[in-house]
Coordinates of C-alpha atoms and ligand atoms in Angstrom, one line a residue:
M1 CA 20.6 11.7 20.9
G2 CA 20.4 12.7 24.5
E3 CA 19.3 11.9 28.0
K4 CA 15.8 13.1 28.8
S5 CA 15.3 14.6 32.2
S6 CA 11.6 15.7 31.9
G7 CA 8.7 16.0 29.6
G8 CA 5.4 14.4 28.9
S9 CA 2.0 15.9 28.8
L10 CA -0.6 13.1 28.8
K11 CA -2.2 12.4 32.1
M12 CA -2.4 8.6 32.1
K13 CA -5.3 6.9 33.8
K14 CA -5.4 3.5 32.3
V15 CA -2.6 1.5 30.5
G16 CA -2.8 -1.8 28.6
F17 CA 0.1 -4.2 29.1
I18 CA 0.7 -7.3 26.9
G19 CA 3.5 -9.7 27.8
L20 CA 3.8 -10.2 31.6
G21 CA 7.0 -12.3 31.7
N22 CA 10.2 -11.7 33.7
M23 CA 10.4 -8.1 32.5
G24 CA 6.8 -7.2 31.7
L25 CA 5.2 -8.1 35.0
P26 CA 7.5 -5.9 37.2
M27 CA 7.2 -3.1 34.7
A28 CA 3.4 -3.2 34.8
N29 CA 3.5 -3.5 38.5
N30 CA 5.4 -0.2 38.8
I31 CA 2.7 1.5 36.7
L32 CA 0.1 0.1 39.0
K33 CA 2.0 1.4 42.0
A34 CA 1.9 4.8 40.4
D35 CA -1.9 4.7 40.7
I36 CA -2.6 4.0 37.1
E37 CA -5.0 1.2 36.2
V38 CA -3.5 -1.7 34.2
N39 CA -5.3 -3.9 31.8
A40 CA -3.2 -7.0 31.4
F41 CA -2.9 -9.9 28.9
D42 CA -0.5 -12.8 28.5
L43 CA -0.8 -16.2 26.9
S44 CA 0.5 -17.9 30.1
K45 CA -2.0 -18.7 32.8
E46 CA 0.6 -18.4 35.5
A47 CA 1.5 -14.9 34.3
M48 CA -2.1 -13.9 34.3
Q49 CA -2.6 -15.3 37.8
R50 CA 0.4 -13.3 39.1
A51 CA -1.0 -10.1 37.4
D52 CA -4.4 -10.7 39.0
E53 CA -2.8 -11.2 42.4
L54 CA -1.0 -7.8 42.0
G55 CA -4.3 -6.1 41.3
M56 CA -4.1 -5.7 37.5
K57 CA -7.3 -6.1 35.5
T58 CA -6.7 -9.4 33.6
K59 CA -8.3 -9.6 30.1
S60 CA -8.9 -12.6 27.9
S61 CA -7.4 -11.2 24.7
A62 CA -5.1 -8.5 23.4
S63 CA -8.2 -6.8 21.8
E64 CA -9.8 -6.6 25.3
V65 CA -6.7 -5.0 26.8
I66 CA -7.0 -2.0 24.5
E67 CA -10.5 -0.9 25.5
N68 CA -10.5 2.6 27.0
I69 CA -6.8 2.9 27.6
D70 CA -4.4 5.9 27.2
A71 CA -1.4 3.8 26.3
L72 CA -0.5 0.3 25.3
I73 CA 2.9 -1.3 26.3
T74 CA 4.0 -4.6 24.8
M75 CA 6.9 -6.7 26.2
L76 CA 7.1 -9.8 24.1
P77 CA 9.7 -12.5 23.5
N78 CA 10.4 -12.1 19.8
D79 CA 9.7 -10.8 16.2
K80 CA 7.0 -13.4 15.7
A81 CA 4.9 -12.5 18.8
V82 CA 5.1 -8.8 17.9
E83 CA 4.1 -9.4 14.2
N84 CA 1.3 -11.8 15.3
I85 CA -0.3 -9.3 17.7
F86 CA 0.0 -6.1 15.7
L87 CA -0.3 -7.4 12.1
K88 CA -1.7 -10.9 11.9
E89 CA -4.3 -10.5 14.7
G90 CA -5.0 -7.0 13.5
L91 CA -4.6 -5.2 16.8
L92 CA -3.5 -2.0 15.0
E93 CA -6.9 -1.8 13.3
K94 CA -8.7 -1.8 16.6
I95 CA -6.5 0.8 18.4
S96 CA -8.0 4.2 19.0
K97 CA -6.1 7.1 17.3
N98 CA -5.4 9.1 20.5
M99 CA -3.6 6.3 22.3
I100 CA 0.2 5.8 22.3
V101 CA 1.8 2.4 21.6
I102 CA 5.1 1.6 23.3
E103 CA 6.7 -1.5 21.8
S104 CA 9.4 -2.5 24.3
S105 CA 10.4 -6.0 23.2
T106 CA 13.9 -6.5 21.7
I107 CA 13.3 -7.5 18.1
N108 CA 14.7 -7.1 14.6
P109 CA 14.7 -3.4 13.7
E110 CA 13.1 -4.3 10.3
V111 CA 10.1 -5.8 12.0
S112 CA 9.9 -2.7 14.2
K113 CA 10.0 -0.5 11.1
K114 CA 7.3 -2.6 9.4
V115 CA 4.9 -2.5 12.3
S116 CA 5.6 1.3 12.9
K117 CA 5.0 2.0 9.2
K118 CA 1.6 0.3 9.3
A119 CA 0.8 2.2 12.5
K120 CA 1.8 5.5 10.9
E121 CA -0.4 4.8 7.9
M122 CA -3.3 4.4 10.3
N123 CA -2.4 7.6 12.2
I124 CA -1.4 5.7 15.3
S125 CA 1.5 7.0 17.5
M126 CA 4.0 4.1 18.0
L127 CA 7.4 4.0 19.5
D128 CA 10.0 1.2 19.5
A129 CA 11.4 1.4 23.0
P130 CA 13.6 -1.6 23.9
V131 CA 15.2 -1.5 27.4
S132 CA 18.5 -2.1 29.1
G133 CA 18.8 -2.8 32.8
G134 CA 17.4 -6.4 33.1
V135 CA 14.9 -7.8 35.5
K136 CA 16.5 -5.9 38.5
G137 CA 16.0 -2.7 36.6
A138 CA 12.4 -3.6 35.7
E139 CA 11.7 -4.3 39.4
L140 CA 13.4 -1.2 40.7
G141 CA 12.0 1.1 38.0
T142 CA 15.5 2.0 36.8
L143 CA 15.4 0.8 33.2
T144 CA 17.0 2.7 30.4
F145 CA 14.6 3.2 27.4
I146 CA 16.2 3.5 24.0
V147 CA 13.5 5.1 21.8
G148 CA 12.8 5.2 18.1
G149 CA 9.9 7.0 16.4
E150 CA 8.6 10.5 16.4
E151 CA 10.2 12.7 19.1
A152 CA 6.8 14.3 19.9
D153 CA 5.4 10.9 20.7
L154 CA 8.3 10.3 23.1
E155 CA 7.2 13.4 25.0
K156 CA 3.7 11.9 25.3
A157 CA 5.1 8.6 26.6
A158 CA 7.7 10.2 28.9
P159 CA 5.5 10.0 32.1
L160 CA 5.3 6.2 31.7
F161 CA 9.0 5.8 30.8
K162 CA 9.8 7.8 34.0
I163 CA 7.7 5.4 36.1
M164 CA 9.5 2.3 34.7
G165 CA 12.9 3.7 34.2
D166 CA 15.4 6.5 35.0
K167 CA 17.0 7.2 31.6
I168 CA 15.4 7.8 28.3
F169 CA 17.4 8.2 25.1
Y170 CA 16.0 9.3 21.8
A171 CA 17.8 7.4 19.0
G172 CA 16.0 8.6 15.9
K173 CA 13.2 7.5 13.6
A174 CA 11.2 4.3 13.8
G175 CA 13.5 1.2 14.4
S176 CA 16.4 3.3 15.7
G177 CA 15.7 2.3 19.3
Q178 CA 16.2 -1.3 18.3
I179 CA 19.3 -0.5 16.3
A180 CA 20.9 1.4 19.2
K181 CA 20.0 -1.4 21.6
L182 CA 21.6 -4.0 19.4
C183 CA 24.8 -1.9 18.9
N184 CA 25.0 -1.5 22.7
N185 CA 24.5 -5.2 23.4
M186 CA 27.0 -6.3 20.8
L187 CA 29.6 -4.0 22.4
L188 CA 28.7 -5.3 25.8
A189 CA 29.3 -8.9 24.7
I190 CA 32.6 -7.9 23.1
H191 CA 34.0 -6.2 26.2
M192 CA 32.7 -8.9 28.5
C193 CA 34.5 -11.6 26.4
G194 CA 37.6 -9.4 26.2
T195 CA 37.6 -8.7 30.0
A196 CA 37.2 -12.4 30.8
E197 CA 39.9 -13.4 28.3
T198 CA 42.3 -10.8 29.7
I199 CA 41.8 -11.6 33.4
A200 CA 42.3 -15.4 32.6
M201 CA 45.6 -14.6 30.9
G202 CA 46.8 -12.6 33.9
V203 CA 45.7 -15.3 36.4
N204 CA 47.4 -18.0 34.2
N205 CA 50.6 -16.0 34.6
G206 CA 50.4 -15.8 38.4
L207 CA 48.5 -12.5 38.9
D208 CA 45.8 -12.0 41.6
P209 CA 42.5 -11.3 39.7
I210 CA 41.5 -8.6 42.2
I211 CA 44.7 -6.7 41.9
L212 CA 44.8 -7.1 38.1
S213 CA 41.1 -5.9 37.8
E214 CA 41.9 -2.9 40.0
I215 CA 44.9 -2.0 37.8
M216 CA 43.0 -2.3 34.5
K217 CA 39.9 -0.6 35.8
N218 CA 42.0 2.5 36.6
S219 CA 44.0 2.3 33.4
S220 CA 43.2 2.4 29.7
G221 CA 41.6 -1.0 29.8
G222 CA 38.8 0.2 32.0
N223 CA 35.3 -0.7 30.9
W224 CA 31.8 -1.4 32.2
S225 CA 32.4 -5.1 32.6
L226 CA 35.4 -4.4 34.8
E227 CA 33.8 -1.6 36.7
K228 CA 30.4 -3.0 37.4
Y229 CA 30.2 -6.6 36.5
N230 CA 33.6 -8.4 37.0
P231 CA 33.3 -11.9 35.4
F232 CA 35.9 -13.5 37.6
P233 CA 34.5 -15.2 40.8
G234 CA 35.3 -13.5 44.0
V235 CA 36.5 -10.2 42.6
M236 CA 33.1 -8.4 43.2
K237 CA 31.0 -9.8 45.9
E238 CA 27.7 -8.6 44.4
A239 CA 28.4 -9.6 40.8
P240 CA 26.7 -12.8 39.4
A241 CA 30.3 -14.3 39.0
S242 CA 30.5 -14.5 42.8
N243 CA 27.1 -16.1 43.0
N244 CA 27.6 -19.1 40.7
Y245 CA 26.6 -16.9 37.7
S246 CA 23.0 -16.8 38.8
G247 CA 20.6 -14.0 38.1
G248 CA 21.7 -11.2 35.8
F249 CA 21.4 -11.3 32.1
L250 CA 21.1 -14.8 30.7
N251 CA 23.4 -16.3 28.1
S252 CA 20.2 -17.3 26.1
L253 CA 19.2 -13.6 25.9
M254 CA 22.7 -12.4 25.0
L255 CA 22.8 -15.0 22.2
K256 CA 19.3 -13.8 21.0
D257 CA 20.6 -10.2 20.8
L258 CA 23.8 -11.2 19.1
N259 CA 21.8 -13.1 16.5
L260 CA 19.7 -10.0 15.9
A261 CA 22.9 -8.0 15.7
K262 CA 24.2 -10.4 13.1
E263 CA 21.0 -9.9 11.0
L264 CA 21.4 -6.2 11.4
A265 CA 25.1 -6.4 10.2
N266 CA 24.1 -8.5 7.2
Q267 CA 21.3 -6.2 6.2
S268 CA 23.5 -3.2 6.4
K269 CA 26.6 -5.0 5.0
S270 CA 28.6 -4.0 8.1
N271 CA 31.8 -5.8 8.8
T272 CA 31.5 -7.1 12.4
P273 CA 34.3 -9.7 13.0
M274 CA 34.4 -9.0 16.8
G275 CA 30.6 -9.3 17.0
R276 CA 30.8 -12.7 15.1
L277 CA 33.5 -14.0 17.6
A278 CA 31.4 -12.9 20.6
R279 CA 28.3 -14.6 19.1
E280 CA 30.3 -17.8 18.5
L281 CA 31.5 -17.8 22.2
Y282 CA 27.9 -17.3 23.4
E283 CA 26.6 -20.0 21.0
E284 CA 29.2 -22.4 22.5
L285 CA 28.0 -21.5 26.1
N286 CA 24.4 -22.1 25.1
N287 CA 25.2 -25.4 23.4
Q288 CA 27.1 -26.5 26.6
G289 CA 23.8 -26.1 28.5
F290 CA 24.6 -22.8 30.2
E291 CA 21.8 -20.8 28.7
G292 CA 20.3 -20.2 32.1
L293 CA 23.5 -18.6 33.6
D294 CA 24.5 -15.0 33.6
F295 CA 26.4 -13.8 30.5
S296 CA 29.6 -13.1 32.5
S297 CA 29.9 -17.0 32.8
V298 CA 31.8 -16.8 29.5
Q299 CA 34.7 -16.5 32.0
Q300 CA 34.4 -20.3 32.6
N301 CA 35.4 -21.1 29.1
Y302 CA 38.8 -19.3 29.6
L303 CA 39.6 -21.2 32.8
D304 CA 41.1 -24.7 33.4
K305 CA 38.3 -27.2 34.0
Ligands
NAD1 P1 9.7 -13.7 29.0 O1 9.8 -14.9 28.1 O2 9.9 -13.9 30.5 O3 8.2 -13.0 28.8 C1 7.5 -12.9 27.6 C2 6.1 -13.1 27.9 O4 5.3 -12.8 26.7 C3 5.7 -14.5 28.4 O5 5.0 -14.4 29.6 C4 4.8 -15.0 27.3 O6 3.8 -15.9 27.7 C5 4.2 -13.7 26.7 N1 3.7 -13.9 25.3 C6 4.4 -14.4 24.3 N2 3.6 -14.3 23.2 C7 2.5 -13.6 23.5 C8 1.3 -13.2 22.9 N3 1.2 -13.4 21.5 N4 0.4 -12.6 23.6 C9 0.5 -12.3 24.9 N5 1.6 -12.7 25.6 C10 2.6 -13.4 24.9 O7 10.7 -12.6 28.4 P2 11.3 -11.4 29.2 O8 12.6 -11.8 29.8 O9 10.2 -10.7 30.0 O10 11.7 -10.5 27.9 C11 10.8 -9.7 27.2 C12 11.5 -8.9 26.1 O11 12.4 -8.0 26.8 C13 12.3 -9.8 25.2 O12 12.2 -9.2 23.9 C14 13.7 -9.7 25.7 O13 14.7 -9.8 24.7 C15 13.7 -8.2 26.3 N6 14.7 -8.0 27.4 C16 14.8 -8.9 28.4 C17 15.7 -8.7 29.4 C18 15.9 -9.6 30.5 O14 16.9 -9.5 31.3 N7 15.0 -10.6 30.7 C19 16.5 -7.5 29.4 C20 16.3 -6.6 28.4 C21 15.4 -6.8 27.3

């Protein structure tokens, strides 16, 4: 596995994009801004209207999106949407053999493998390429792509990854992108909960959260949540914690990823007690009605209310 700095040989002229939600629309817009035509489709009328206003060619179905394109990108909410489009609605059967398919939704790796297997049987190049970096990263074109599939196909898709992101990692064969992404997000949830829990204990014992954070950040407790995303309000001005936990990566999406991680752990008989605890904490937050807050809001449940 490694970071890709360059590569890619296909000259892309026209790309199809299905799923123009919070992530998909800004990703597609960056492609458009790179002077590549975009055929767009989403089930939501509002999303289609926004795509039209940005200058994309809106189409009335997924089948229409794939006409005369060099690459297809999908950014869909869940397993069901991906299975429906590629398998039930038979999009794979209509896709031309020289186009590359980049499936960027976060889904169960087993579903990814199933769709990729079918694509392979039909000689279609397909990558699973879930992303990290959130809506901000999608807007700024700084996403990280975590890719599974044939490495040669990654080289073909690299020009598009470089437009939408700034890091590309090759994780291994089909489904590996999803597995690596779920491993990453389970660890993210665990160190965010651990960070929130620890700062609360320090504060409950009279410490200043800013001083404590600075000490731990520069000691062996240092981690990404402390360095980039402190969950305690007022420690980092720009973090969601200092802005009423708005923006950022939602509790609902963290819970979705932790549920996928649970399925992955079950399928592989992996023992993940820390992952389970983190999932329970996020389940609690979602049940409390905080699904629309940033995931660092787990801090709230460690503080006196
Ligand atoms: P979203 O709900 O905002 O967008 C999904 C879009 O897909 C919607 O506009 C919906 O109408 C459309 N859609 C659903 N089924 C469809 C179908 N059959 N045909 C066409 N369009 C269809 O979700 P999002 O936040 O953009 O996330 C997309 C994916 O990216 C998810 O898998 C999510 O887990 C992942 N992701 C999200 C973030 C984030 O911060 N939002 C970060 C990393 C990864």
